[in-house]
Short mmCIF file of C-alpha atoms and ligand atoms in Angstrom, two decimals:
data_model
loop_
_atom_site.label_atom_id
_atom_site.label_comp_id
_atom_site.label_asym_id
_atom_site.label_seq_id
_atom_site.Cartn_x
_atom_site.Cartn_y
_atom_site.Cartn_z
CA MET A 1 -47.23 -14.79 63.71
CA TYR A 2 -44.89 -12.25 63.65
CA ILE A 3 -41.87 -15.36 63.81
CA GLN A 4 -44.22 -17.34 61.20
CA ASN A 5 -44.96 -14.37 59.07
CA ASN A 6 -40.28 -13.49 59.44
CA THR A 7 -39.94 -17.24 58.17
CA ARG A 8 -42.25 -17.11 55.37
CA ASP A 9 -40.71 -14.22 54.16
CA VAL A 10 -36.66 -16.25 55.21
CA LEU A 11 -38.31 -19.28 53.10
CA LEU A 12 -39.20 -16.89 49.57
CA PHE A 13 -36.15 -15.35 50.44
CA VAL A 14 -34.12 -17.91 49.81
CA PHE A 15 -36.44 -19.40 47.58
CA ILE A 16 -35.67 -17.00 45.12
CA ILE A 17 -32.08 -16.55 45.48
CA ILE A 18 -31.90 -20.26 44.43
CA MET A 19 -33.94 -19.84 41.70
CA ILE A 20 -31.72 -16.44 40.50
CA SER A 21 -28.02 -18.85 40.99
CA CYS A 22 -29.15 -22.46 39.17
CA GLY A 23 -31.21 -19.83 36.30
CA ALA A 24 -34.20 -20.83 34.97
CA PRO A 25 -34.09 -23.95 33.19
CA GLU A 26 -35.16 -22.36 29.12
CA LYS A 27 -31.99 -19.83 29.98
CA LYS A 28 -28.73 -20.88 27.46
CA PRO A 29 -25.92 -21.71 30.85
CA THR A 30 -23.50 -18.17 30.59
CA ASN A 31 -19.82 -20.13 31.29
CA ASP A 32 -20.32 -23.63 28.79
CA ILE A 33 -20.63 -21.76 25.73
CA LYS A 34 -18.24 -19.27 24.16
CA GLU A 35 -19.41 -16.53 22.28
CA LYS A 36 -17.78 -17.44 18.47
CA LYS A 37 -15.56 -13.71 18.66
CA PRO A 38 -12.88 -13.35 16.38
CA GLU A 39 -9.48 -14.72 16.49
CA ARG A 40 -7.10 -11.83 16.12
CA ALA A 41 -5.52 -13.21 12.99
CA THR A 42 -1.88 -13.83 13.36
CA LEU A 43 1.03 -11.98 11.72
CA PRO A 44 2.26 -13.42 9.00
CA SER A 45 6.49 -13.82 7.63
CA PHE A 46 6.49 -11.67 4.76
CA ASP A 47 8.65 -13.96 1.55
CA SER A 48 11.00 -11.41 -0.40
CA ASP A 49 11.43 -15.12 -1.99
CA SER A 50 7.47 -14.55 -3.46
CA ALA A 51 7.81 -10.83 -3.45
CA PHE A 52 11.14 -11.47 -5.35
CA TYR A 53 9.38 -13.73 -8.25
CA TYR A 54 6.77 -11.04 -8.60
CA LEU A 55 9.61 -8.83 -9.47
CA LYS A 56 10.58 -10.66 -11.94
CA THR A 57 7.25 -11.76 -13.92
CA GLN A 58 7.24 -7.81 -13.76
CA VAL A 59 11.14 -7.30 -15.39
CA ALA A 60 10.17 -9.37 -17.80
CA PHE A 61 7.69 -8.20 -19.82
CA GLY A 62 10.01 -5.47 -21.00
CA PRO A 63 9.36 -1.83 -19.71
CA ARG A 64 5.88 -0.91 -18.88
CA VAL A 65 5.29 2.15 -20.69
CA PRO A 66 1.17 2.79 -21.29
CA ASN A 67 0.18 1.54 -25.15
CA THR A 68 2.54 -0.68 -25.34
CA GLU A 69 2.24 -4.51 -25.65
CA SER A 70 3.96 -4.95 -22.83
CA HIS A 71 2.25 -2.94 -20.78
CA ARG A 72 -1.12 -4.45 -21.33
CA GLU A 73 0.25 -7.85 -20.41
CA CYS A 74 1.95 -6.67 -17.84
CA ALA A 75 -1.31 -4.97 -16.84
CA ASN A 76 -3.71 -8.98 -17.18
CA TYR A 77 -1.06 -10.23 -15.37
CA LEU A 78 -1.16 -7.88 -12.51
CA ILE A 79 -5.36 -8.18 -12.93
CA LYS A 80 -4.90 -12.24 -12.41
CA ILE A 81 -2.96 -12.45 -9.90
CA LEU A 82 -4.60 -10.05 -7.05
CA ASP A 83 -7.47 -11.08 -8.17
CA ARG A 84 -6.53 -14.23 -7.20
CA PHE A 85 -6.27 -13.05 -3.56
CA ALA A 86 -8.45 -9.95 -3.33
CA ASP A 87 -12.43 -10.06 -2.70
CA THR A 88 -13.38 -8.14 -4.98
CA ILE A 89 -11.58 -6.37 -8.02
CA TYR A 90 -11.43 -2.96 -9.89
CA VAL A 91 -9.94 -2.01 -13.21
CA GLN A 92 -10.20 1.87 -14.18
CA GLU A 93 -9.59 2.18 -17.81
CA THR A 94 -9.86 5.81 -18.64
CA THR A 95 -7.32 7.77 -20.92
CA VAL A 96 -5.36 10.53 -19.44
CA THR A 97 -3.07 13.52 -21.87
CA ALA A 98 0.54 13.84 -21.29
CA PHE A 99 3.48 16.31 -21.17
CA ASP A 100 3.86 16.29 -24.76
CA ARG A 101 0.57 15.97 -25.17
CA THR A 102 0.07 12.44 -26.35
CA LYS A 103 -2.79 10.20 -25.02
CA LEU A 104 -2.36 7.32 -22.76
CA ASP A 105 -4.52 4.39 -22.60
CA ILE A 106 -3.94 3.58 -18.68
CA LYS A 107 -5.13 1.10 -15.79
CA ASN A 108 -4.97 1.77 -12.48
CA ILE A 109 -5.19 -2.18 -10.87
CA ILE A 110 -7.57 -2.38 -7.54
CA GLY A 111 -7.77 -5.45 -5.66
CA SER A 112 -9.77 -4.86 -2.75
CA PHE A 113 -10.48 -7.29 0.95
CA ASN A 114 -13.33 -6.73 2.87
CA PRO A 115 -15.07 -4.76 0.81
CA GLU A 116 -17.66 -4.03 3.08
CA ASN A 117 -15.92 -2.92 6.60
CA THR A 118 -16.01 1.17 6.08
CA SER A 119 -12.67 0.93 8.58
CA ARG A 120 -10.10 0.87 5.55
CA ILE A 121 -6.73 1.09 4.43
CA LEU A 122 -4.92 2.61 1.51
CA LEU A 123 -1.13 0.00 0.14
CA ALA A 124 -0.32 1.74 -3.33
CA ALA A 125 2.32 2.25 -6.07
CA HIS A 126 2.80 2.35 -9.38
CA TRP A 127 2.87 -0.03 -11.87
CA ASP A 128 3.95 1.78 -15.10
CA THR A 129 7.67 2.41 -16.53
CA ARG A 130 9.34 5.08 -16.80
CA PRO A 131 9.19 5.56 -21.06
CA PHE A 132 13.10 7.10 -21.04
CA ALA A 133 16.31 6.83 -19.37
CA ASP A 134 16.81 10.37 -18.56
CA GLU A 135 19.06 10.51 -15.79
CA ASP A 136 21.36 8.36 -17.87
CA PRO A 137 24.78 8.73 -17.49
CA ASP A 138 24.98 8.44 -21.03
CA PRO A 139 23.20 10.40 -23.26
CA GLU A 140 22.63 7.96 -25.67
CA ASN A 141 20.34 6.55 -23.68
CA PHE A 142 18.36 9.06 -22.64
CA TYR A 143 15.48 8.49 -24.14
CA THR A 144 15.48 5.06 -23.72
CA PRO A 145 12.19 2.99 -21.83
CA ILE A 146 13.93 1.84 -18.39
CA GLU A 147 13.67 -1.42 -16.64
CA GLY A 148 11.74 0.17 -13.72
CA ALA A 149 12.96 -3.27 -11.78
CA ASN A 150 12.79 -1.05 -8.37
CA ASP A 151 11.55 1.72 -10.10
CA GLY A 152 7.80 0.38 -10.22
CA ALA A 153 7.80 -3.37 -10.19
CA SER A 154 9.48 -3.68 -6.10
CA GLY A 155 6.39 -1.72 -5.03
CA VAL A 156 3.88 -3.24 -6.73
CA ALA A 157 5.49 -6.84 -5.44
CA VAL A 158 5.79 -6.18 -2.19
CA LEU A 159 2.27 -5.15 -2.69
CA LEU A 160 1.38 -8.45 -4.37
CA GLU A 161 3.71 -10.59 -2.13
CA ILE A 162 0.83 -8.65 1.15
CA ALA A 163 -1.88 -10.15 -1.12
CA ARG A 164 -0.69 -13.30 -1.25
CA LEU A 165 -0.70 -13.29 2.82
CA LEU A 166 -3.93 -11.54 3.58
CA TYR A 167 -5.92 -14.13 1.60
CA LYS A 168 -3.93 -16.79 3.50
CA ASN A 169 -3.72 -15.22 6.83
CA PRO A 170 -7.28 -13.43 6.74
CA ILE A 171 -7.88 -9.97 8.69
CA GLU A 172 -11.39 -7.91 10.13
CA THR A 173 -10.05 -4.29 8.51
CA GLY A 174 -10.18 -3.67 5.42
CA ILE A 175 -7.68 -3.20 2.57
CA ASP A 176 -7.35 -1.74 -0.87
CA ILE A 177 -4.16 -2.15 -2.57
CA ILE A 178 -3.66 0.22 -5.62
CA LEU A 179 -1.70 -0.43 -8.42
CA PHE A 180 -1.88 2.68 -9.80
CA ASP A 181 -0.24 3.41 -13.62
CA ALA A 182 1.22 6.94 -15.57
CA GLU A 183 3.34 8.22 -12.72
CA ASP A 184 6.17 8.07 -13.94
CA TYR A 185 5.60 9.58 -17.54
CA GLY A 186 6.28 13.32 -16.19
CA ALA A 187 8.33 15.53 -18.48
CA HIS A 188 11.51 14.72 -19.83
CA SER A 189 14.57 16.33 -17.81
CA ARG A 190 16.70 17.54 -20.50
CA HIS A 191 13.80 19.29 -22.13
CA ASN A 192 10.50 20.38 -20.04
CA LYS A 193 11.63 22.28 -16.96
CA ASN A 194 7.66 23.49 -16.32
CA ALA A 195 6.59 19.58 -15.10
CA GLU A 196 4.38 19.99 -12.69
CA ASP A 197 1.45 17.70 -12.66
CA THR A 198 3.30 15.65 -15.19
CA TRP A 199 3.14 13.09 -13.22
CA ALA A 200 1.29 10.27 -11.54
CA LEU A 201 -2.00 10.88 -13.95
CA GLY A 202 -3.15 7.64 -12.99
CA SER A 203 -3.66 9.16 -8.83
CA GLN A 204 -3.86 12.24 -10.19
CA TYR A 205 -7.34 10.22 -12.12
CA TRP A 206 -8.39 7.98 -9.67
CA SER A 207 -8.58 10.68 -6.14
CA GLN A 208 -11.26 12.34 -8.81
CA ASN A 209 -12.32 9.65 -9.69
CA PRO A 210 -12.35 6.89 -7.04
CA HIS A 211 -13.17 3.45 -7.70
CA VAL A 212 -16.23 3.58 -4.88
CA PRO A 213 -18.28 6.32 -4.72
CA ASN A 214 -16.76 8.77 -1.70
CA TYR A 215 -13.91 6.10 -1.52
CA PHE A 216 -11.96 6.89 1.59
CA ALA A 217 -9.29 5.54 4.22
CA ARG A 218 -8.00 5.82 7.22
CA PHE A 219 -4.90 6.67 6.32
CA GLY A 220 -2.91 5.38 3.04
CA ILE A 221 0.97 4.21 3.02
CA LEU A 222 2.07 4.39 -0.96
CA LEU A 223 5.61 1.97 -2.36
CA ASP A 224 7.55 3.97 -4.60
CA MET A 225 11.81 2.75 -4.84
CA VAL A 226 11.73 -0.08 -2.16
CA GLY A 227 14.01 -2.42 -3.99
CA ALA A 228 18.06 -0.59 -3.84
CA PRO A 229 20.15 -2.61 -1.50
CA ASN A 230 20.95 -0.50 1.70
CA ALA A 231 17.75 1.99 0.70
CA THR A 232 17.22 4.26 3.09
CA PHE A 233 14.16 5.36 3.74
CA LYS A 234 12.89 9.18 5.45
CA HIS A 235 10.43 11.54 6.67
CA GLU A 236 9.22 13.36 3.60
CA GLY A 237 8.51 16.29 3.20
CA TYR A 238 4.81 15.70 2.54
CA SER A 239 4.70 12.77 4.12
CA MET A 240 5.44 14.71 7.39
CA TYR A 241 3.02 17.47 6.82
CA PHE A 242 -0.24 15.47 5.33
CA ALA A 243 0.37 12.20 8.35
CA PRO A 244 3.16 12.86 10.18
CA ASN A 245 1.38 11.10 13.68
CA ILE A 246 1.47 8.47 10.41
CA VAL A 247 5.36 8.32 9.91
CA ARG A 248 6.37 8.13 12.75
CA ARG A 249 4.14 5.29 13.45
CA VAL A 250 5.34 3.38 10.83
CA TRP A 251 8.79 4.19 11.07
CA GLN A 252 8.54 2.93 14.70
CA THR A 253 6.96 -0.06 13.79
CA ALA A 254 9.73 0.15 11.57
CA GLN A 255 12.08 0.46 13.97
CA SER A 256 11.04 -2.52 16.53
CA ALA A 257 11.14 -4.50 14.20
CA GLY A 258 15.41 -4.40 13.90
CA TYR A 259 14.08 -2.01 10.05
CA GLY A 260 16.48 0.63 11.22
CA ASN A 261 18.71 0.31 9.00
CA TYR A 262 16.61 1.79 6.88
CA PHE A 263 14.44 3.40 8.35
CA LEU A 264 15.65 6.71 9.24
CA ASN A 265 14.62 9.19 11.69
CA GLN A 266 15.41 12.24 8.95
CA LYS A 267 13.67 14.86 7.34
CA ALA A 268 13.46 14.78 3.62
CA GLY A 269 12.77 16.60 0.53
CA TYR A 270 9.79 16.69 -0.85
CA ILE A 271 9.16 14.79 -3.85
CA MET A 272 5.96 14.73 -5.73
CA ASP A 273 4.06 11.18 -5.91
CA ASP A 274 0.49 9.53 -6.05
CA HIS A 275 0.57 10.39 -2.25
CA PHE A 276 0.20 14.23 -2.97
CA TYR A 277 -2.66 13.64 -4.85
CA ILE A 278 -4.18 11.20 -2.87
CA ASN A 279 -3.61 14.22 0.10
CA LYS A 280 -5.17 16.47 -2.02
CA TYR A 281 -8.32 15.45 -3.17
CA ARG A 282 -9.41 12.85 -0.91
CA ASN A 283 -7.88 13.71 1.79
CA ILE A 284 -6.54 10.62 2.98
CA PRO A 285 -3.25 10.85 5.59
CA THR A 286 -1.13 9.51 2.79
CA ILE A 287 2.76 8.51 2.86
CA ASN A 288 5.39 8.01 1.16
CA ILE A 289 8.00 5.19 2.33
CA ILE A 290 10.08 5.71 -0.42
CA HIS A 291 13.62 6.17 -0.96
CA GLN A 292 15.10 10.02 -0.79
CA ASP A 293 20.08 9.61 -0.56
CA ASP A 294 20.70 12.69 0.00
CA SER A 295 24.42 11.69 -1.36
CA THR A 296 23.16 11.09 -5.09
CA PRO A 297 23.02 14.64 -7.64
CA HIS A 298 19.04 13.53 -8.29
CA GLY A 299 18.09 12.38 -5.10
CA PHE A 300 16.80 8.97 -5.39
CA PHE A 301 18.72 5.44 -5.55
CA GLU A 302 21.75 4.99 -7.78
CA HIS A 303 21.06 4.20 -11.14
CA TRP A 304 17.35 6.36 -10.83
CA HIS A 305 15.77 7.30 -14.28
CA THR A 306 18.88 5.02 -15.64
CA VAL A 307 19.18 2.34 -17.89
CA LYS A 308 20.97 -0.25 -15.23
CA ASP A 309 16.92 0.32 -13.09
CA VAL A 310 17.74 -3.87 -13.55
CA VAL A 311 17.05 -6.77 -11.81
CA GLU A 312 20.46 -7.35 -10.60
CA ASN A 313 20.37 -3.89 -8.50
CA ILE A 314 17.76 -5.30 -5.98
CA ASP A 315 18.57 -6.87 -2.25
CA LYS A 316 15.31 -9.16 -1.21
CA ASN A 317 16.15 -7.66 2.01
CA THR A 318 14.89 -4.58 1.01
CA LEU A 319 11.55 -5.81 -0.45
CA LYS A 320 11.67 -7.60 3.62
CA SER A 321 12.22 -4.50 6.09
CA VAL A 322 9.19 -2.80 4.13
CA GLY A 323 6.79 -6.11 2.90
CA GLN A 324 7.33 -6.41 6.62
CA THR A 325 6.68 -3.12 8.48
CA VAL A 326 3.77 -2.39 6.63
CA LEU A 327 2.66 -5.76 7.58
CA ASN A 328 3.19 -5.30 10.90
CA VAL A 329 1.30 -2.15 11.04
CA ILE A 330 -1.47 -3.56 8.61
CA TYR A 331 -1.75 -6.84 11.30
CA GLU A 332 -2.07 -4.62 14.01
CA ASN A 333 -4.95 -1.76 13.55
C1 AHN B 401 9.49 14.21 -9.46
O1 AHN B 401 10.76 12.94 -9.79
C2 AHN B 401 8.64 15.08 -10.18
N1 AHN B 401 9.22 13.29 -9.18
C3 AHN B 401 9.53 11.91 -8.91
C4 AHN B 401 7.88 11.16 -8.24
C5 AHN B 401 8.49 9.30 -9.04
C6 AHN B 401 9.29 9.26 -10.12
N2 AHN B 401 8.98 8.26 -8.34
C7 AHN B 401 9.33 7.30 -9.53
N3 AHN B 401 9.45 8.08 -9.73
ZN1 ZN B 402 10.38 7.12 -11.78
#
């Protein structure tokens, strides 16, 4: 009896084990059909010829000064290109008051990728150009609008190329490309000394009235003057104050990618720019990749706010160093 019972128990036990190991026939096999895991997107190579083309096209409209025809036509062009690549486009139109009480009709142009994702990265640049070359060596030019190949078009060109590559090589992270207007309408340096809050009018407006309510991003990167030959990008003051870890990560990424000649681990001055208001009003840790140079009187690139800020003074290699660095950062997030 004892033996028999034991044998029956053993048989029952073996039967159960066989059933478990075979699995019930109606259940799906676990090994044959792979879970459709999204593949890690392959990191694209930043095409500086493509970016340079976007730069030249902007400059060809003429100075992009608010309230001018060139400004309106360039806005339409930027909207058209971003609309080709982004999932959703927002054009934020408003009127702001400049330092001299002029009313400026402005447009912040926003292209969003994966708008439903709550995990987002913000990329920005200003698309307008300065209405006067008030840093020109020749006082005759103090009221001439600048072409803004570097100061304006370069940052936008890099972001349009990134938009094109995001379209071709989609990622899951939400990305917002924001082209701010009226950054460069700050008070004339030969007249007004009290210039507080006269710069970055488009980003001041957006930061207090974002295109979607309660907009937030994990971090932001602003590009400003990223096209001069042998540019030097240093640890700008407000970037280090508000977002030191983002600065370190981006500079580390640049150096690992071989762009250590451009991205220097040096402290540099505080620049009032679009990123300041994004930090101040939206609390999004945002850095500025901006060309700073101690050897010029104003601290920026040689032809800053002069009539020589033209296409001939742009170097594609600088566009590449910045564009590839930003791509590397967003594709590893
Ligand atoms: C000031 O000079 C206060 N801000 C410079 C920001 C700027 C002008 N970026 C481009 N043009
Ligand atoms: Zn400027």
